[in-house]
Amino acid sequence: MPQLEQIDTYLSQVFWTALCFGILWIVMWKVTLPRIAMALEQRQSRLDDDLERAAQVKTEADTVREGYEKALADAHAEGQAAIRKQIAEMNEASVQRHAELTEALAKRIKEAEITIAAEKTRAMESVREVAVETASAATERLVGVSVDAESARKAVDSALSKTGTEAGD
Amino acid sequence: MATESQPHGPLEQFIIQPLVDVKLAGVDLSFTNSALTMVMAVGLVITMLTIGMRRRALVPGRWQSIAELSYEFIANMLRENVGSEGRRFFPVIFSLFMFVLFGNMIGMLPYSFTFTSHLIVTFALALAVFLAVTIIGFVRHGMHFFSFFVPPGTPILMWPLMIPIEIISYLSRPISLAVRLFANMTAGHTLLKVFAGFIAALGVLGVVPFALVIALTGLEVLIAFLQAYIFTILTCIYIHDALHMH
C-alpha cells in the first residue's frame, strides 16, 4: 500500500497540505467569507427594510379603513336618529289631531243631542195638542157630550204621563 | 502489498509521483501529484467562491447560490454544534470542509489523484484539529480542563478506571478522525479499480462490472461528500467539548 510504504514522501505531503490549507484558510478568512457574509447581510437588511415598509403601509391602510368605518357608522347613526325624530314628530301630530277631532266630534254630538231633545219636546207638545183635540172630538161623537178643553187636557196629560213613564226609558 | 510488482493493480492510483523536485535545507519537499491536486482543490474553491460573489446580486445566480449555500451550510453546522461562540472558528471550519470536500471530489475524476486517501495527509489535518482543540480547551479552562477526563457524576471509586478510559478515548480522536477519512477514500477507490479491472477481463460479460462501477461511482460521490461532512462536524463537536466540557 503506497500510503504506508512511501514514507520518504511524508514530509513533502505534510508540507504541501499545510501550505495549501493555510492559503485556503487565509483567503477564505480575509477575502471570500467576508464577501459572502456582506451579500447575505445586505439581502437580509433589504428584506427587513421591505418588511418594515410593508408593515408601515399596512398600519396606514388600517387607519384609513378605521376612519372610513367610523364615518360610515356615524352616518348610519345620524340617519337612524333623523328617522326616529321624524317618526316621533309625526306620532305627536297624529295624536294631537286625533284629540282635536275627538273633541270636535264630541261637541257636535252634544249639539245634536240638544237639538234632538228640543225637537222631541216640541214634537211631544204637538202630539199632546193633537191628542186633546182628538180626545174631545171623539168623546163628543161617541158620547155626545162636549168636554171642555181643560178637563180633556188633564185626562190626556195623565194618560201620557203613564205611557211616558212606560215608554220613556 | 508490493505495488511495484503489479504496476496496473488497484493500488497503483495511490502512488506518489514527484513532479518537481524541491529540496529545502536538505529536506525533500518535492511537488508531487498529491500536491498538484491540493493546489487544484484550493484554486478551484477560491475561484468558484470568488467568481460567485463577484457581483453580489440581491437575487443570487447559480454560482452565488453555491457560495451562499456553502456558507450557510457550514454556518448552521457550526451554530448547531458549537453555539454562538463558534463564530470565531468559522473560517477554519469552512476551509477544512472545502479542502476535504474538494480533495475527495477531485479524486472522483478519472486519472486524477485523491490526496485525502493518504493517511499522512488526513492524519496531519486530524492532528492539527486535535492540537488546536486541546489548546482551546486549556486556554479556556486552564488546568481545570483535566476534569474533562472525569465525566460528571462519576463515583470516586470509579476514577481509576474512568480516567484512563477517557484519556485513551481522547487521544484516539485524531487517529479515528484520520483513519475514517483515509480508509473510506482508499477502500472506495480500490473497489472502483478492482471492478474496473474486471470489465476488460470479462469481455462481453464486462457490462456487469461496468454497471456496478457506474453505481459505485455514484455511491463514492455520496461518500466523498459525507466524509467531508463527518470530518467537519466531528471537528465542531470537539471544539464544543473544549469550550463547554461535555
mmCIF file of C-alpha atoms in Angstrom:
data_model
loop_
_atom_site.group_PDB
_atom_site.id
_atom_site.type_symbol
_atom_site.label_atom_id
_atom_site.label_comp_id
_atom_site.label_asym_id
_atom_site.label_seq_id
_atom_site.Cartn_x
_atom_site.Cartn_y
_atom_site.Cartn_z
ATOM 1 C CA MET A 1 0.000 0.000 0.000
ATOM 2 C CA PRO A 2 1.753 3.183 -1.162
ATOM 3 C CA GLN A 3 0.212 5.172 1.671
ATOM 4 C CA LEU A 4 2.240 3.216 4.199
ATOM 5 C CA GLU A 5 5.282 2.455 2.039
ATOM 6 C CA GLN A 6 6.321 5.808 0.612
ATOM 7 C CA ILE A 7 7.410 7.138 3.984
ATOM 8 C CA ASP A 8 10.050 9.329 2.332
ATOM 9 C CA THR A 9 7.253 11.443 0.807
ATOM 10 C CA TYR A 10 5.535 12.112 4.148
ATOM 11 C CA LEU A 11 7.362 15.365 4.841
ATOM 12 C CA SER A 12 6.604 16.697 1.402
ATOM 13 C CA GLN A 13 2.923 15.740 1.719
ATOM 14 C CA VAL A 14 2.582 17.346 5.139
ATOM 15 C CA PHE A 15 4.378 20.445 3.864
ATOM 16 C CA TRP A 16 2.077 20.851 0.852
ATOM 17 C CA THR A 17 -1.012 20.076 2.915
ATOM 18 C CA ALA A 18 -0.085 22.757 5.420
ATOM 19 C CA LEU A 19 0.799 25.248 2.690
ATOM 20 C CA CYS A 20 -2.350 24.680 0.606
ATOM 21 C CA PHE A 21 -4.659 24.555 3.572
ATOM 22 C CA GLY A 22 -3.028 27.657 5.023
ATOM 23 C CA ILE A 23 -3.505 29.587 1.784
ATOM 24 C CA LEU A 24 -7.115 28.430 1.525
ATOM 25 C CA TRP A 25 -7.765 29.395 5.150
ATOM 26 C CA ILE A 26 -6.299 32.877 4.794
ATOM 27 C CA VAL A 27 -8.101 33.597 1.515
ATOM 28 C CA MET A 28 -11.406 32.315 2.899
ATOM 29 C CA TRP A 29 -10.947 34.202 6.154
ATOM 30 C CA LYS A 30 -9.829 37.532 4.737
ATOM 31 C CA VAL A 31 -11.491 37.715 1.327
ATOM 32 C CA THR A 32 -14.164 35.216 0.407
ATOM 33 C CA LEU A 33 -16.176 34.703 3.573
ATOM 34 C CA PRO A 34 -16.494 38.422 4.406
ATOM 35 C CA ARG A 35 -17.811 38.976 0.878
ATOM 36 C CA ILE A 36 -20.424 36.247 1.197
ATOM 37 C CA ALA A 37 -21.351 37.498 4.663
ATOM 38 C CA MET A 38 -21.770 41.001 3.291
ATOM 39 C CA ALA A 39 -24.013 39.819 0.465
ATOM 40 C CA LEU A 40 -26.159 37.829 2.889
ATOM 41 C CA GLU A 41 -26.304 40.759 5.282
ATOM 42 C CA GLN A 42 -27.294 43.171 2.518
ATOM 43 C CA ARG A 43 -30.062 40.871 1.429
ATOM 44 C CA GLN A 44 -31.255 40.416 4.997
ATOM 45 C CA SER A 45 -31.306 44.137 5.676
ATOM 46 C CA ARG A 46 -33.073 44.733 2.374
ATOM 47 C CA LEU A 47 -35.695 42.156 3.288
ATOM 48 C CA ASP A 48 -36.070 43.625 6.759
ATOM 49 C CA ASP A 49 -36.498 47.085 5.260
ATOM 50 C CA ASP A 50 -39.126 45.854 2.837
ATOM 51 C CA LEU A 51 -40.991 44.038 5.562
ATOM 52 C CA GLU A 52 -40.859 47.093 7.768
ATOM 53 C CA ARG A 53 -42.191 49.292 4.989
ATOM 54 C CA ALA A 54 -44.946 46.814 4.250
ATOM 55 C CA ALA A 55 -45.938 46.794 7.910
ATOM 56 C CA GLN A 56 -45.964 50.592 7.932
ATOM 57 C CA VAL A 57 -48.154 50.781 4.844
ATOM 58 C CA LYS A 58 -50.462 48.217 6.357
ATOM 59 C CA THR A 59 -50.817 50.308 9.511
ATOM 60 C CA GLU A 60 -51.659 53.315 7.388
ATOM 61 C CA ALA A 61 -54.243 51.377 5.454
ATOM 62 C CA ASP A 62 -55.733 50.156 8.705
ATOM 63 C CA THR A 63 -56.017 53.717 9.979
ATOM 64 C CA VAL A 64 -57.745 54.822 6.794
ATOM 65 C CA ARG A 65 -60.094 51.874 6.948
ATOM 66 C CA GLU A 66 -60.922 52.601 10.579
ATOM 67 C CA GLY A 67 -61.695 56.223 9.688
ATOM 68 C CA TYR A 68 -63.922 55.122 6.849
ATOM 69 C CA GLU A 69 -65.747 52.645 9.030
ATOM 70 C CA LYS A 70 -66.237 55.244 11.724
ATOM 71 C CA ALA A 71 -67.635 57.756 9.189
ATOM 72 C CA LEU A 72 -69.935 55.072 7.861
ATOM 73 C CA ALA A 73 -71.173 54.174 11.335
ATOM 74 C CA ASP A 74 -71.653 57.852 12.177
ATOM 75 C CA ALA A 75 -73.665 58.478 9.027
ATOM 76 C CA HIS A 76 -75.742 55.413 9.740
ATOM 77 C CA ALA A 77 -76.437 56.508 13.306
ATOM 78 C CA GLU A 78 -77.288 60.011 12.127
ATOM 79 C CA GLY A 79 -79.749 58.698 9.579
ATOM 80 C CA GLN A 80 -81.364 56.468 12.159
ATOM 81 C CA ALA A 81 -81.722 59.382 14.570
ATOM 82 C CA ALA A 82 -83.309 61.570 11.888
ATOM 83 C CA ILE A 83 -85.765 58.835 11.013
ATOM 84 C CA ARG A 84 -86.628 58.294 14.683
ATOM 85 C CA LYS A 85 -87.145 62.026 15.208
ATOM 86 C CA GLN A 86 -89.400 62.270 12.182
ATOM 87 C CA ILE A 87 -91.460 59.315 13.334
ATOM 88 C CA ALA A 88 -91.833 60.817 16.824
ATOM 89 C CA GLU A 89 -92.945 64.158 15.373
ATOM 90 C CA MET A 90 -95.463 62.506 13.125
ATOM 91 C CA ASN A 91 -96.801 60.445 16.016
ATOM 92 C CA GLU A 92 -97.206 63.532 18.130
ATOM 93 C CA ALA A 93 -99.019 65.363 15.365
ATOM 94 C CA SER A 94 -101.303 62.433 14.781
ATOM 95 C CA VAL A 95 -102.137 62.157 18.491
ATOM 96 C CA GLN A 96 -102.875 65.862 18.610
ATOM 97 C CA ARG A 97 -105.074 65.775 15.558
ATOM 98 C CA HIS A 98 -106.832 62.750 16.911
ATOM 99 C CA ALA A 99 -107.551 64.603 20.154
ATOM 100 C CA GLU A 100 -108.801 67.664 18.283
ATOM 101 C CA LEU A 101 -111.011 65.564 16.113
ATOM 102 C CA THR A 102 -112.417 63.688 19.096
ATOM 103 C CA GLU A 103 -113.153 66.953 20.845
ATOM 104 C CA ALA A 104 -114.862 68.407 17.788
ATOM 105 C CA LEU A 105 -116.921 65.296 17.306
ATOM 106 C CA ALA A 106 -117.921 65.244 20.962
ATOM 107 C CA LYS A 107 -119.003 68.840 20.664
ATOM 108 C CA ARG A 108 -121.062 68.141 17.578
ATOM 109 C CA ILE A 109 -122.627 65.071 19.207
ATOM 110 C CA LYS A 110 -123.580 67.179 22.210
ATOM 111 C CA GLU A 111 -125.117 69.876 19.958
ATOM 112 C CA ALA A 112 -127.001 67.249 18.043
ATOM 113 C CA GLU A 113 -128.269 65.682 21.244
ATOM 114 C CA ILE A 114 -129.508 69.091 22.450
ATOM 115 C CA THR A 115 -131.253 69.681 19.128
ATOM 116 C CA ILE A 116 -132.786 66.224 19.253
ATOM 117 C CA ALA A 117 -134.044 66.785 22.801
ATOM 118 C CA ALA A 118 -135.598 70.113 21.817
ATOM 119 C CA GLU A 119 -137.220 68.604 18.747
ATOM 120 C CA LYS A 120 -138.516 65.756 20.844
ATOM 121 C CA THR A 121 -140.087 68.134 23.379
ATOM 122 C CA ARG A 122 -141.683 70.111 20.609
ATOM 123 C CA ALA A 123 -142.981 67.022 18.970
ATOM 124 C CA MET A 124 -144.418 65.800 22.259
ATOM 125 C CA GLU A 125 -146.099 69.193 22.669
ATOM 126 C CA SER A 126 -147.770 68.921 19.310
ATOM 127 C CA VAL A 127 -148.667 65.280 19.962
ATOM 128 C CA ARG A 128 -150.450 66.393 23.145
ATOM 129 C CA GLU A 129 -152.386 69.118 21.335
ATOM 130 C CA VAL A 130 -153.437 66.610 18.715
ATOM 131 C CA ALA A 131 -154.414 64.115 21.418
ATOM 132 C CA VAL A 132 -156.507 66.654 23.339
ATOM 133 C CA GLU A 133 -158.379 67.688 20.193
ATOM 134 C CA THR A 134 -158.805 64.062 19.127
ATOM 135 C CA ALA A 135 -159.985 63.083 22.590
ATOM 136 C CA SER A 136 -162.608 65.899 22.826
ATOM 137 C CA ALA A 137 -163.816 65.259 19.285
ATOM 138 C CA ALA A 138 -164.097 61.527 19.885
ATOM 139 C CA THR A 139 -165.893 61.995 23.172
ATOM 140 C CA GLU A 140 -168.335 64.380 21.527
ATOM 141 C CA ARG A 141 -169.072 61.997 18.690
ATOM 142 C CA LEU A 142 -169.343 58.860 20.727
ATOM 143 C CA VAL A 143 -170.980 60.078 23.916
ATOM 144 C CA GLY A 144 -172.495 63.274 22.604
ATOM 145 C CA VAL A 145 -171.167 65.222 25.481
ATOM 146 C CA SER A 146 -168.975 68.180 24.815
ATOM 147 C CA VAL A 147 -165.987 68.108 27.039
ATOM 148 C CA ASP A 148 -164.444 71.355 27.965
ATOM 149 C CA ALA A 149 -160.834 71.871 26.944
ATOM 150 C CA GLU A 150 -159.484 71.974 30.475
ATOM 151 C CA SER A 151 -160.693 68.575 31.607
ATOM 152 C CA ALA A 152 -159.658 66.963 28.271
ATOM 153 C CA ARG A 153 -156.137 68.274 28.686
ATOM 154 C CA LYS A 154 -155.920 66.869 32.207
ATOM 155 C CA ALA A 155 -157.078 63.463 31.047
ATOM 156 C CA VAL A 156 -154.534 63.404 28.187
ATOM 157 C CA ASP A 157 -151.748 64.515 30.475
ATOM 158 C CA SER A 158 -152.447 61.771 32.963
ATOM 159 C CA ALA A 159 -152.585 59.189 30.153
ATOM 160 C CA LEU A 160 -149.407 60.477 28.553
ATOM 161 C CA SER A 161 -147.510 60.591 31.755
ATOM 162 C CA LYS A 162 -148.473 56.949 32.345
ATOM 163 C CA THR A 163 -147.304 55.809 28.891
ATOM 164 C CA GLY A 164 -144.445 58.289 29.009
ATOM 165 C CA THR A 165 -143.003 56.568 32.059
ATOM 166 C CA GLU A 166 -143.573 53.186 30.437
ATOM 167 C CA ALA A 167 -142.168 54.055 27.043
ATOM 168 C CA GLY A 168 -139.738 56.806 28.056
ATOM 169 C CA ASP A 169 -136.922 54.638 29.389
ATOM 170 C CA MET B 1 1.463 -5.133 -0.607
ATOM 171 C CA ALA B 2 4.021 -4.957 -3.350
ATOM 172 C CA THR B 3 2.880 -2.163 -5.589
ATOM 173 C CA GLU B 4 5.895 -2.283 -7.847
ATOM 174 C CA SER B 5 5.306 -5.931 -8.784
ATOM 175 C CA GLN B 6 1.838 -5.212 -10.224
ATOM 176 C CA PRO B 7 2.052 -1.828 -11.939
ATOM 177 C CA HIS B 8 -1.598 -1.817 -13.021
ATOM 178 C CA GLY B 9 -3.048 -3.063 -9.770
ATOM 179 C CA PRO B 10 -5.823 -1.341 -7.936
ATOM 180 C CA LEU B 11 -3.370 0.375 -5.586
ATOM 181 C CA GLU B 12 -1.321 1.984 -8.329
ATOM 182 C CA GLN B 13 -3.537 5.054 -8.188
ATOM 183 C CA PHE B 14 -2.249 5.872 -4.715
ATOM 184 C CA ILE B 15 1.439 6.109 -5.676
ATOM 185 C CA ILE B 16 3.034 9.463 -5.007
ATOM 186 C CA GLN B 17 4.975 10.691 -8.025
ATOM 187 C CA PRO B 18 7.263 13.684 -7.743
ATOM 188 C CA LEU B 19 6.591 16.204 -10.488
ATOM 189 C CA VAL B 20 9.052 18.933 -9.496
ATOM 190 C CA ASP B 21 11.941 18.184 -7.200
ATOM 191 C CA VAL B 22 12.126 20.662 -4.374
ATOM 192 C CA LYS B 23 14.793 20.416 -1.744
ATOM 193 C CA LEU B 24 14.781 22.819 1.154
ATOM 194 C CA ALA B 25 17.739 22.642 3.538
ATOM 195 C CA GLY B 26 18.330 19.055 2.528
ATOM 196 C CA VAL B 27 14.692 18.084 3.122
ATOM 197 C CA ASP B 28 12.734 16.609 0.217
ATOM 198 C CA LEU B 29 9.665 18.800 -0.310
ATOM 199 C CA SER B 30 9.016 17.743 -3.888
ATOM 200 C CA PHE B 31 5.929 18.998 -5.641
ATOM 201 C CA THR B 32 4.098 15.731 -6.261
ATOM 202 C CA ASN B 33 0.840 14.636 -7.895
ATOM 203 C CA SER B 34 -0.677 14.857 -4.416
ATOM 204 C CA ALA B 35 0.471 18.458 -4.036
ATOM 205 C CA LEU B 36 -0.849 19.209 -7.527
ATOM 206 C CA THR B 37 -4.361 18.085 -6.643
ATOM 207 C CA MET B 38 -4.168 20.075 -3.416
ATOM 208 C CA VAL B 39 -3.279 23.185 -5.369
ATOM 209 C CA MET B 40 -6.091 22.386 -7.800
ATOM 210 C CA ALA B 41 -8.569 21.962 -4.958
ATOM 211 C CA VAL B 42 -7.568 25.213 -3.314
ATOM 212 C CA GLY B 43 -7.569 27.036 -6.634
ATOM 213 C CA LEU B 44 -10.979 25.643 -7.514
ATOM 214 C CA VAL B 45 -12.528 26.596 -4.178
ATOM 215 C CA ILE B 46 -11.130 30.111 -4.302
ATOM 216 C CA THR B 47 -12.074 30.619 -7.958
ATOM 217 C CA MET B 48 -15.563 29.237 -7.566
ATOM 218 C CA LEU B 49 -16.415 31.225 -4.458
ATOM 219 C CA THR B 50 -14.756 34.400 -5.694
ATOM 220 C CA ILE B 51 -16.392 34.323 -9.117
ATOM 221 C CA GLY B 52 -19.699 33.510 -7.493
ATOM 222 C CA MET B 53 -19.518 36.536 -5.247
ATOM 223 C CA ARG B 54 -18.188 38.890 -7.909
ATOM 224 C CA ARG B 55 -21.438 40.790 -8.371
ATOM 225 C CA ARG B 56 -23.106 40.210 -5.010
ATOM 226 C CA ALA B 57 -26.576 40.370 -6.526
ATOM 227 C CA LEU B 58 -29.688 40.707 -4.441
ATOM 228 C CA VAL B 59 -31.145 37.713 -6.259
ATOM 229 C CA PRO B 60 -28.246 35.269 -6.463
ATOM 230 C CA GLY B 61 -27.294 33.491 -9.659
ATOM 231 C CA ARG B 62 -26.124 29.881 -9.778
ATOM 232 C CA TRP B 63 -22.566 30.450 -8.642
ATOM 233 C CA GLN B 64 -23.523 32.924 -5.993
ATOM 234 C CA SER B 65 -26.120 30.454 -4.738
ATOM 235 C CA ILE B 66 -23.438 27.793 -4.404
ATOM 236 C CA ALA B 67 -21.240 30.149 -2.416
ATOM 237 C CA GLU B 68 -24.091 31.283 -0.193
ATOM 238 C CA LEU B 69 -25.429 27.776 0.331
ATOM 239 C CA SER B 70 -21.976 26.502 1.337
ATOM 240 C CA TYR B 71 -21.606 29.444 3.682
ATOM 241 C CA GLU B 72 -24.946 28.850 5.345
ATOM 242 C CA PHE B 73 -24.495 25.098 5.441
ATOM 243 C CA ILE B 74 -21.266 25.376 7.436
ATOM 244 C CA ALA B 75 -22.535 28.331 9.473
ATOM 245 C CA ASN B 76 -25.584 26.310 10.532
ATOM 246 C CA MET B 77 -23.470 23.272 11.314
ATOM 247 C CA LEU B 78 -21.216 25.401 13.487
ATOM 248 C CA ARG B 79 -24.120 27.149 15.219
ATOM 249 C CA GLU B 80 -25.921 23.917 15.986
ATOM 250 C CA ASN B 81 -22.864 22.047 17.245
ATOM 251 C CA VAL B 82 -20.762 24.737 18.883
ATOM 252 C CA GLY B 83 -23.143 27.619 19.513
ATOM 253 C CA SER B 84 -22.636 31.314 19.023
ATOM 254 C CA GLU B 85 -19.079 31.122 20.384
ATOM 255 C CA GLY B 86 -18.182 29.071 17.331
ATOM 256 C CA ARG B 87 -18.289 32.162 15.084
ATOM 257 C CA ARG B 88 -14.564 32.693 15.618
ATOM 258 C CA PHE B 89 -13.777 29.256 14.193
ATOM 259 C CA PHE B 90 -15.973 29.682 11.143
ATOM 260 C CA PRO B 91 -13.205 30.486 8.621
ATOM 261 C CA VAL B 92 -11.089 27.499 9.598
ATOM 262 C CA ILE B 93 -14.053 25.101 9.729
ATOM 263 C CA PHE B 94 -15.257 26.344 6.357
ATOM 264 C CA SER B 95 -11.789 25.939 4.849
ATOM 265 C CA LEU B 96 -11.457 22.469 6.348
ATOM 266 C CA PHE B 97 -14.774 21.350 4.861
ATOM 267 C CA MET B 98 -13.965 22.777 1.441
ATOM 268 C CA PHE B 99 -10.431 21.371 1.455
ATOM 269 C CA VAL B 100 -11.567 17.839 2.292
ATOM 270 C CA LEU B 101 -14.666 18.021 0.066
ATOM 271 C CA PHE B 102 -12.740 19.170 -2.997
ATOM 272 C CA GLY B 103 -9.926 16.718 -2.242
ATOM 273 C CA ASN B 104 -12.497 13.924 -2.259
ATOM 274 C CA MET B 105 -14.387 15.223 -5.302
ATOM 275 C CA ILE B 106 -11.321 15.839 -7.479
ATOM 276 C CA GLY B 107 -10.378 12.263 -6.655
ATOM 277 C CA MET B 108 -13.579 11.136 -8.341
ATOM 278 C CA LEU B 109 -12.300 12.350 -11.720
ATOM 279 C CA PRO B 110 -10.670 9.607 -13.758
ATOM 280 C CA TYR B 111 -6.831 9.685 -13.849
ATOM 281 C CA SER B 112 -6.736 12.175 -11.018
ATOM 282 C CA PHE B 113 -5.312 11.696 -7.578
ATOM 283 C CA THR B 114 -7.090 11.653 -4.199
ATOM 284 C CA PHE B 115 -4.909 13.350 -1.613
ATOM 285 C CA THR B 116 -7.403 12.501 1.133
ATOM 286 C CA SER B 117 -6.689 8.814 0.512
ATOM 287 C CA HIS B 118 -3.280 9.285 2.096
ATOM 288 C CA LEU B 119 -3.095 8.584 5.787
ATOM 289 C CA ILE B 120 -0.332 11.102 6.356
ATOM 290 C CA VAL B 121 -2.448 13.905 4.893
ATOM 291 C CA THR B 122 -5.593 13.062 6.843
ATOM 292 C CA PHE B 123 -3.523 12.473 9.923
ATOM 293 C CA ALA B 124 -1.819 15.846 9.566
ATOM 294 C CA LEU B 125 -5.247 17.512 9.350
ATOM 295 C CA ALA B 126 -6.652 15.463 12.222
ATOM 296 C CA LEU B 127 -3.619 16.118 14.394
ATOM 297 C CA ALA B 128 -3.869 19.851 13.689
ATOM 298 C CA VAL B 129 -7.535 19.732 14.707
ATOM 299 C CA PHE B 130 -6.663 17.724 17.818
ATOM 300 C CA LEU B 131 -3.872 20.073 18.896
ATOM 301 C CA ALA B 132 -5.960 23.165 18.221
ATOM 302 C CA VAL B 133 -8.884 21.770 20.190
ATOM 303 C CA THR B 134 -6.622 20.839 23.110
ATOM 304 C CA ILE B 135 -5.056 24.295 23.105
ATOM 305 C CA ILE B 136 -8.537 25.891 23.001
ATOM 306 C CA GLY B 137 -9.544 23.755 25.975
ATOM 307 C CA PHE B 138 -6.523 24.741 28.053
ATOM 308 C CA VAL B 139 -6.745 28.423 27.128
ATOM 309 C CA ARG B 140 -10.393 28.418 28.060
ATOM 310 C CA HIS B 141 -10.360 26.351 31.236
ATOM 311 C CA GLY B 142 -6.704 26.253 32.326
ATOM 312 C CA MET B 143 -5.761 23.267 34.475
ATOM 313 C CA HIS B 144 -9.466 22.743 35.058
ATOM 314 C CA PHE B 145 -9.552 21.221 31.561
ATOM 315 C CA PHE B 146 -8.164 17.999 33.079
ATOM 316 C CA SER B 147 -11.541 17.466 34.718
ATOM 317 C CA PHE B 148 -12.706 16.709 31.164
ATOM 318 C CA PHE B 149 -11.344 13.217 31.776
ATOM 319 C CA VAL B 150 -13.742 12.695 34.672
ATOM 320 C CA PRO B 151 -17.318 12.648 33.432
ATOM 321 C CA PRO B 152 -19.573 14.490 35.891
ATOM 322 C CA GLY B 153 -21.296 12.233 38.383
ATOM 323 C CA THR B 154 -18.602 9.541 38.322
ATOM 324 C CA PRO B 155 -18.165 7.950 41.788
ATOM 325 C CA ILE B 156 -14.615 8.405 43.144
ATOM 326 C CA LEU B 157 -14.284 4.648 43.317
ATOM 327 C CA MET B 158 -14.582 4.530 39.524
ATOM 328 C CA TRP B 159 -11.987 7.217 38.859
ATOM 329 C CA PRO B 160 -9.006 4.845 38.428
ATOM 330 C CA LEU B 161 -10.977 3.089 35.721
ATOM 331 C CA MET B 162 -12.708 6.069 34.104
ATOM 332 C CA ILE B 163 -9.734 8.397 33.803
ATOM 333 C CA PRO B 164 -7.564 6.055 31.692
ATOM 334 C CA ILE B 165 -10.564 5.198 29.515
ATOM 335 C CA GLU B 166 -11.364 8.860 28.947
ATOM 336 C CA ILE B 167 -7.722 9.703 28.221
ATOM 337 C CA ILE B 168 -7.445 6.882 25.722
ATOM 338 C CA SER B 169 -10.690 7.899 24.050
ATOM 339 C CA TYR B 170 -9.467 11.494 23.900
ATOM 340 C CA LEU B 171 -6.112 10.525 22.420
ATOM 341 C CA SER B 172 -7.704 8.221 19.885
ATOM 342 C CA ARG B 173 -9.723 11.103 18.414
ATOM 343 C CA PRO B 174 -7.129 12.198 15.845
ATOM 344 C CA ILE B 175 -6.472 8.603 14.892
ATOM 345 C CA SER B 176 -10.134 7.786 14.303
ATOM 346 C CA LEU B 177 -10.651 11.099 12.527
ATOM 347 C CA ALA B 178 -7.688 10.452 10.216
ATOM 348 C CA VAL B 179 -8.299 6.753 9.624
ATOM 349 C CA ARG B 180 -12.031 7.218 8.922
ATOM 350 C CA LEU B 181 -11.388 9.585 6.024
ATOM 351 C CA PHE B 182 -8.322 7.765 4.711
ATOM 352 C CA ALA B 183 -9.937 4.312 4.893
ATOM 353 C CA ASN B 184 -13.172 5.425 3.253
ATOM 354 C CA MET B 185 -11.359 7.063 0.366
ATOM 355 C CA THR B 186 -8.841 4.281 -0.114
ATOM 356 C CA ALA B 187 -11.407 1.486 0.114
ATOM 357 C CA GLY B 188 -13.814 3.202 -2.260
ATOM 358 C CA HIS B 189 -11.176 3.937 -4.895
ATOM 359 C CA THR B 190 -9.644 0.485 -4.590
ATOM 360 C CA LEU B 191 -13.040 -1.121 -5.034
ATOM 361 C CA LEU B 192 -13.715 1.001 -8.110
ATOM 362 C CA LYS B 193 -10.358 -0.039 -9.606
ATOM 363 C CA VAL B 194 -10.925 -3.722 -8.830
ATOM 364 C CA PHE B 195 -14.292 -3.743 -10.569
ATOM 365 C CA ALA B 196 -12.951 -1.646 -13.420
ATOM 366 C CA GLY B 197 -10.259 -4.282 -13.903
ATOM 367 C CA PHE B 198 -12.939 -6.930 -14.404
ATOM 368 C CA ILE B 199 -14.570 -5.020 -17.251
ATOM 369 C CA ALA B 200 -11.794 -5.718 -19.752
ATOM 370 C CA ALA B 201 -11.083 -9.169 -18.363
ATOM 371 C CA LEU B 202 -14.655 -10.463 -18.763
ATOM 372 C CA GLY B 203 -15.171 -9.311 -22.358
ATOM 373 C CA VAL B 204 -18.869 -9.126 -23.228
ATOM 374 C CA LEU B 205 -19.846 -10.030 -19.691
ATOM 375 C CA GLY B 206 -17.938 -6.912 -18.684
ATOM 376 C CA VAL B 207 -21.179 -4.959 -18.789
ATOM 377 C CA VAL B 208 -21.997 -6.372 -15.339
ATOM 378 C CA PRO B 209 -18.950 -4.900 -13.560
ATOM 379 C CA PHE B 210 -19.328 -1.830 -15.768
ATOM 380 C CA ALA B 211 -22.860 -1.209 -14.415
ATOM 381 C CA LEU B 212 -21.516 -1.888 -10.953
ATOM 382 C CA VAL B 213 -18.742 0.649 -11.420
ATOM 383 C CA ILE B 214 -21.287 3.262 -12.502
ATOM 384 C CA ALA B 215 -23.390 2.587 -9.397
ATOM 385 C CA LEU B 216 -20.303 2.591 -7.188
ATOM 386 C CA THR B 217 -19.190 5.896 -8.665
ATOM 387 C CA GLY B 218 -22.485 7.408 -7.561
ATOM 388 C CA LEU B 219 -22.009 5.920 -4.128
ATOM 389 C CA GLU B 220 -18.461 7.227 -3.980
ATOM 390 C CA VAL B 221 -19.616 10.772 -4.778
ATOM 391 C CA LEU B 222 -22.022 10.487 -1.873
ATOM 392 C CA ILE B 223 -19.263 9.156 0.385
ATOM 393 C CA ALA B 224 -16.924 11.918 -0.761
ATOM 394 C CA PHE B 225 -19.435 14.481 0.457
ATOM 395 C CA LEU B 226 -20.405 12.510 3.549
ATOM 396 C CA GLN B 227 -16.822 12.043 4.734
ATOM 397 C CA ALA B 228 -16.066 15.741 4.327
ATOM 398 C CA TYR B 229 -19.210 16.437 6.336
ATOM 399 C CA ILE B 230 -18.297 13.931 9.047
ATOM 400 C CA PHE B 231 -14.744 15.242 9.315
ATOM 401 C CA THR B 232 -16.055 18.777 9.733
ATOM 402 C CA ILE B 233 -18.908 18.006 12.109
ATOM 403 C CA LEU B 234 -16.619 15.951 14.366
ATOM 404 C CA THR B 235 -14.250 18.914 14.470
ATOM 405 C CA CYS B 236 -17.197 21.075 15.505
ATOM 406 C CA ILE B 237 -18.140 18.614 18.248
ATOM 407 C CA TYR B 238 -14.548 18.537 19.529
ATOM 408 C CA ILE B 239 -14.497 22.335 19.640
ATOM 409 C CA HIS B 240 -17.774 22.279 21.542
ATOM 410 C CA ASP B 241 -16.278 19.824 24.048
ATOM 411 C CA ALA B 242 -13.229 22.032 24.511
ATOM 412 C CA LEU B 243 -15.393 25.131 25.061
ATOM 413 C CA HIS B 244 -18.107 23.646 27.240
ATOM 414 C CA MET B 245 -16.558 20.417 28.639
ATOM 415 C CA HIS B 246 -19.103 17.642 27.993
#
